[in-house]
Each structure stands twice: as C-alpha cells, then as structure tokens.
Coordinates of C-alpha atoms and ligand atoms in Angstrom, one line a residue:
X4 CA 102.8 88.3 95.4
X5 CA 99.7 90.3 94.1
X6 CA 99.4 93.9 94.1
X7 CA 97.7 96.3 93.2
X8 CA 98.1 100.3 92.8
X9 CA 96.1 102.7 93.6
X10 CA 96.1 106.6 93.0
X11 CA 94.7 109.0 90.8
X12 CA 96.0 109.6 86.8
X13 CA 99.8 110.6 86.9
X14 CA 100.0 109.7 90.8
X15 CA 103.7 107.6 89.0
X16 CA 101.4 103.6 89.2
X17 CA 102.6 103.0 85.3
X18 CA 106.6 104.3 85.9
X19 CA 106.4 102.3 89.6
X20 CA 105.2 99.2 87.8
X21 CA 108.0 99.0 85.5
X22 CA 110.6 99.2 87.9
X23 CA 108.7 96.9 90.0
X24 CA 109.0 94.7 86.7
X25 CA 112.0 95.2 86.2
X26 CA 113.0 94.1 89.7
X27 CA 110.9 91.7 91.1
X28 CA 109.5 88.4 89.5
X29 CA 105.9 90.1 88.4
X30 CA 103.8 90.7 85.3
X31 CA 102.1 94.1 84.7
X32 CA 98.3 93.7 84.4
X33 CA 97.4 97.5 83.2
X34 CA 94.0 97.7 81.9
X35 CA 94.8 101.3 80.1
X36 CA 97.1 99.6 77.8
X37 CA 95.1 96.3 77.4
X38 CA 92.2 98.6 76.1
X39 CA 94.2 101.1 74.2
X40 CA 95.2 97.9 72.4
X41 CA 91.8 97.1 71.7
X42 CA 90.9 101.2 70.6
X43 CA 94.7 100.3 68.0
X44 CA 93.3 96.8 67.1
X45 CA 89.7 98.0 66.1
X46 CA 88.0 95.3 68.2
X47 CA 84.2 95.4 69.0
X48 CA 85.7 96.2 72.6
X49 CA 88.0 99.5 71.8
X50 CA 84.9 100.8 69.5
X51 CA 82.7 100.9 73.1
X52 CA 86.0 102.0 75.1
X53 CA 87.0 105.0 72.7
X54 CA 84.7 107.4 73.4
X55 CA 84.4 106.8 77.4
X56 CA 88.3 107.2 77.5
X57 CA 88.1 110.4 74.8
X58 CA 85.5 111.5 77.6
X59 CA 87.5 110.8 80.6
X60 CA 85.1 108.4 82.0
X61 CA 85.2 104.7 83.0
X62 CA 84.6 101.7 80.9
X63 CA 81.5 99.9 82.5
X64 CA 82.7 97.5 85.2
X65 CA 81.4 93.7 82.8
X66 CA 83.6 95.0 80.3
X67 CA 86.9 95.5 82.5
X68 CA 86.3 92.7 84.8
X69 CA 85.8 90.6 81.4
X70 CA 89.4 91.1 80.2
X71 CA 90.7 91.0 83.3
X72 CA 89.0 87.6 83.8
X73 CA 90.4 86.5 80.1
X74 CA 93.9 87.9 81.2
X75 CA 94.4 85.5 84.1
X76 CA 93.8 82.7 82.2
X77 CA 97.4 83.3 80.6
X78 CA 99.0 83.7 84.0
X79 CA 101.4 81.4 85.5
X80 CA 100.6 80.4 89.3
X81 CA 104.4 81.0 90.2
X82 CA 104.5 84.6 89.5
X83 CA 102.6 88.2 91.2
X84 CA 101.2 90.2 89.0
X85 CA 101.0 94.0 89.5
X86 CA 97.5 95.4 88.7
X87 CA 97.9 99.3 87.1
X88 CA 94.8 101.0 86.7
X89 CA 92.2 97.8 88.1
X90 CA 90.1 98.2 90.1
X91 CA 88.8 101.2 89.6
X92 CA 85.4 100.8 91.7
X93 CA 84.0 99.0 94.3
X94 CA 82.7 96.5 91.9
X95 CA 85.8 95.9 90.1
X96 CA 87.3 95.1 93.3
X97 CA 84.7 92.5 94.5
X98 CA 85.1 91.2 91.4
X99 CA 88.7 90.6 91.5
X100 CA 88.7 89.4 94.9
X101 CA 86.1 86.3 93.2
X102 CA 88.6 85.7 90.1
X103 CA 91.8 85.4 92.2
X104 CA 90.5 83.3 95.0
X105 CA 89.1 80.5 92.2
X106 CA 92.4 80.6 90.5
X107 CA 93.9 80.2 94.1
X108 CA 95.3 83.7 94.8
X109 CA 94.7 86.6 96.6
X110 CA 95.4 90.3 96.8
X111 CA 98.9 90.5 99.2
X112 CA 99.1 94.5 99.3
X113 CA 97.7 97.7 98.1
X114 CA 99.9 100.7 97.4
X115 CA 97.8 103.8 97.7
X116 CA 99.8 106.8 96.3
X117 CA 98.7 109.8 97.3
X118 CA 99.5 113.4 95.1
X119 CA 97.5 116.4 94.8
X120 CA 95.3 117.4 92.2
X121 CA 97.5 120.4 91.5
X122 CA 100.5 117.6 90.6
X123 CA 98.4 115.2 88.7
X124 CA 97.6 118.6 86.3
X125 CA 101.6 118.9 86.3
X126 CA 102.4 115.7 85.2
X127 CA 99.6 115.0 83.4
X128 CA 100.7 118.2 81.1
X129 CA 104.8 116.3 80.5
X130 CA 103.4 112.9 80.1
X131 CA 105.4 111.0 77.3
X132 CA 103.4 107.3 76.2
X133 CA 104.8 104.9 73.8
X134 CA 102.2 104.0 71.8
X135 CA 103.8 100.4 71.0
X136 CA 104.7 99.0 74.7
X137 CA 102.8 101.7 77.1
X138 CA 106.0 102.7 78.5
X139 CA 106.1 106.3 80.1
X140 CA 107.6 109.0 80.3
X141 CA 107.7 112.8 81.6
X142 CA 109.5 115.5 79.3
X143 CA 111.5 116.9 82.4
X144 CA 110.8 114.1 85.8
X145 CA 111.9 111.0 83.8
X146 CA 112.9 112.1 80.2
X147 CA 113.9 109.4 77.8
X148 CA 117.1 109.0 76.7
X149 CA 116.6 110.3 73.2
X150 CA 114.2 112.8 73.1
X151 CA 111.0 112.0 71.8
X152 CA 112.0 108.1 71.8
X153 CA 110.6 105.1 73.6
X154 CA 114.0 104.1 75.5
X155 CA 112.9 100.0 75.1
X156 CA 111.6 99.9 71.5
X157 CA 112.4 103.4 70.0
X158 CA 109.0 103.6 68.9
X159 CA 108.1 107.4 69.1
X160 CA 106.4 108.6 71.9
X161 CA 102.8 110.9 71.8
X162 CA 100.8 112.5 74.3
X163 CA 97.6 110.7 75.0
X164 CA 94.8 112.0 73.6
X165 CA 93.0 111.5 77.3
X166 CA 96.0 113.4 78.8
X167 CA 95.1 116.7 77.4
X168 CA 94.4 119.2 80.0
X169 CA 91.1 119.5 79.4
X170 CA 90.5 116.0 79.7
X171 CA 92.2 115.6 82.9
X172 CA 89.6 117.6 85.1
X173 CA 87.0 114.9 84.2
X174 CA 89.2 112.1 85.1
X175 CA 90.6 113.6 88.2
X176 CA 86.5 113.3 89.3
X177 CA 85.7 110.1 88.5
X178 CA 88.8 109.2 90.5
X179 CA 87.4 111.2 93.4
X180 CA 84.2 109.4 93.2
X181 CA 84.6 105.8 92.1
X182 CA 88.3 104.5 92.7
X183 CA 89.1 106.7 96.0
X184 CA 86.2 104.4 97.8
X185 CA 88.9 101.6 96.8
X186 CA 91.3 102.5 99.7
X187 CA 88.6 101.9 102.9
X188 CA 87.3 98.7 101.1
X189 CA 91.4 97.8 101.7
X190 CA 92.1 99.3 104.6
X191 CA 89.5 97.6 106.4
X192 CA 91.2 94.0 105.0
X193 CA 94.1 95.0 106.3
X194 CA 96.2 95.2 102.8
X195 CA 96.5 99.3 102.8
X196 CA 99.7 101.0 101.9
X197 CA 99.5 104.0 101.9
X198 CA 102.6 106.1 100.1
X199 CA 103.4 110.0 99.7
X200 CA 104.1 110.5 96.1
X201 CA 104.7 113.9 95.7
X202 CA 108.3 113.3 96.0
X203 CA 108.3 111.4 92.9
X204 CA 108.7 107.8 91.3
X205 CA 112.8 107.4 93.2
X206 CA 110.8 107.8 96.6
X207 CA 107.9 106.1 96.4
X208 CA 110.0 103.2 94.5
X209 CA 112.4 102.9 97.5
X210 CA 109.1 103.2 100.1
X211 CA 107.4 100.2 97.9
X212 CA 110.7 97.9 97.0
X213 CA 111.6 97.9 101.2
X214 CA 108.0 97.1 101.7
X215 CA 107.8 94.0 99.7
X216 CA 111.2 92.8 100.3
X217 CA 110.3 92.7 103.9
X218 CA 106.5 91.2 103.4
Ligands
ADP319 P1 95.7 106.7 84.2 O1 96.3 105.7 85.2 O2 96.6 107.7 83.7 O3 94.4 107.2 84.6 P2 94.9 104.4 82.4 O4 95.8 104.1 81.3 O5 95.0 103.5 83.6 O6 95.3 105.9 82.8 O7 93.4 104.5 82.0 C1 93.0 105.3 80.9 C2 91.5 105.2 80.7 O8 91.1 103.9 80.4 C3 90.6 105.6 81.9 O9 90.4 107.0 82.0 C4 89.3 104.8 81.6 O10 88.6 105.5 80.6 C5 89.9 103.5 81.0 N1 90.1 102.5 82.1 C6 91.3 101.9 82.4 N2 91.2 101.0 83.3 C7 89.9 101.0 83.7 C8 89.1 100.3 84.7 N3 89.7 99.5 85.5 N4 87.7 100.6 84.7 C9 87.2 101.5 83.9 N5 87.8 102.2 83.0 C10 89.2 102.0 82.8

C-alpha cells in the first residue's frame, strides 16, 4: 500500500508517519530528512538545497524527483511506502505517478490533513527534530520522554533552523500555492482523504489507521 501525506508544515505528516511505521508493514520516504542528510553530508545536492530550505522555499522539482527516483531503487516490491513531504507540486506528482507505475505500483490513498495557519504557527514554535533519525517532537503535544532527548537514539534534539517563526510565514505560502493544487489533482483520481487535524496526531492517527485497515 502507497501513500502519501499531504498538509502544510506541522499539519502532524512526520509524527503520523511514524506511527504508521510503527504499525503497519511501510517504509517512510520523507524528502525533508533525505535532504537534510545531504545539507549534514556536504554533498553537491545539500550545497543547492541549503539555502532554498534556510529560505523556506522549494527545492526545484529534477532535483526531488531525482532522489526520489534513486530512493525506489532500494525498495522492496512487498512493502508500501509512506511518502512525507513528496510531492510537493503538480510536477512532483506527475512525476511520481511515472516512477511508480514502471516499478509496478501505484498511489493507493492520499491523506490530506487539514489545520489552520494559526496552528501550523503553534506547533511550528514547539517543534522538537532529532537531528540523527528525523524523529519529532512538540515540547508540550508530544514531549519526549527525557526532555530535550530523541526517545529512539537519545541523540539531542534542536529546533530547525527552517522552523523559526520567521521562516514559517514563507513556507506556509509556498504551501498555499504549490502543494495545496496537490489535493484536486487527487481528488479527481479518486485517492482523496481528507482528515481534520486540528485535534491532533491521536485523532487523525485513529481516522487514518481505520481507513487503511478497511481499504
Ligand atoms: P515540513 O513538512 O515541516 O514542511 P519538510 O522536512 O518536509 O518539512 O521539508 C523541509 C524543506 O525541505 C521544505 O521547506 C523544502 O525547502 C524542502 N523540501 C522537502 N521536500 C521537498 C519537495 N518534495 N519539493 C521541494 N522541496 C522540498
């Protein structure tokens, strides 16, 4: 089963794709971490990424669709995969429907979570990353269980540099413009699902579990 989420920064895709992890028989495909890797590594590919994601914008479309492309090469055909922050345009999304279906997959549903901009400033403003396995956190929603320590490795956790409230504003607007176009190109497919996530990640997590238990 492949699926992907949708929703804008701290709409709760990275915290509902560990649990889905956790509970169902998928790997996490999250271009954020593969290209904060890259930014840690020093690669060619994190030099160009840096200052985009400093910036808050996108990483042009070749260069995501390249490692995404790359990335499925590892991927075993009996497991889903849960795609975290790709697409993120129109393009992207076109794109992916072309890799899957020549590796003999397809796109089985898109969860669209749906916040407002005043809670994406919110949680963007508690967000905990581990810098080692991308895990995340919020200092009073979903605290770790030592303070200031990545529960699975220990490593210790940091604020983004791209989550600084300054920085979220110019996100939140390329959202609006590039990746909410996302949800009619898969609602007209048929693969839209659309969840309230203002409750937080318990509710949407029981919305999406009973979803694809019954799918
Ligand atoms: P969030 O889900 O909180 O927005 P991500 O970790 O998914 O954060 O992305 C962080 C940044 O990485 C984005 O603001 C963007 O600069 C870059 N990025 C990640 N995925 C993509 C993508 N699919 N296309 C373009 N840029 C991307």
């Amino acid at each position: 089963m492949d699926i992907i989420l949708l929703g804008p920064p701290a709409a709760g895709k990275g915290t509902l794709a560990q649990w889905l992890i956790r509970d169902f028989d998928v790997i996490h495909a999250s271009t954020g971490d593969m290209l904060r890797k890259a930014i840690k590594d020093g690669t060619e590919l994190g030099k160009i990424a840096k200052p985009l994601m400093d910036a808050g914008k996108l990483v042009p479309d070749n260069i995501v669709n390249g490692i995404i492309q790359e990335w499925l090469r590892g991927i075993p055909a009996g497991r889903g995969i849960i795609f975290d922050g790709f697409p993120r345009t129109v393009a992207q999304a076109e794109a992916l429907d072309e890799m899957l279906a020549s590796v003999g997959r397809q796109i089985d549903c898109v969860v669209s979570i749906q916040v407002t901009e005043e809670i994406v400033v919110e949680r963007i403003g508690g967000r905990l990353s581990c810098p080692r396995d991308g895990s995340v956190y919020h200092a009073t929603n979903y605290p770790p269980k030592i303070a200031g320590k990545c529960d699975k490795c220990g490593a210790d956790l940091i604020q983004r540099d791209d989550d600084k409230p300054e920085k979220i504003i110019e996100r939140y607007k390329q959202y609006l413009e590039k990746t909410m176009p996302l949800a009619g190109y898969y609602d007209q497919k048929g693969l839209l699902f659309p969840v309230d996530g203002r409750g937080g990640s318990e509710e949407v997590y029981a919305m999406v579990s009973r979803k694809l238990r019954s799918s």
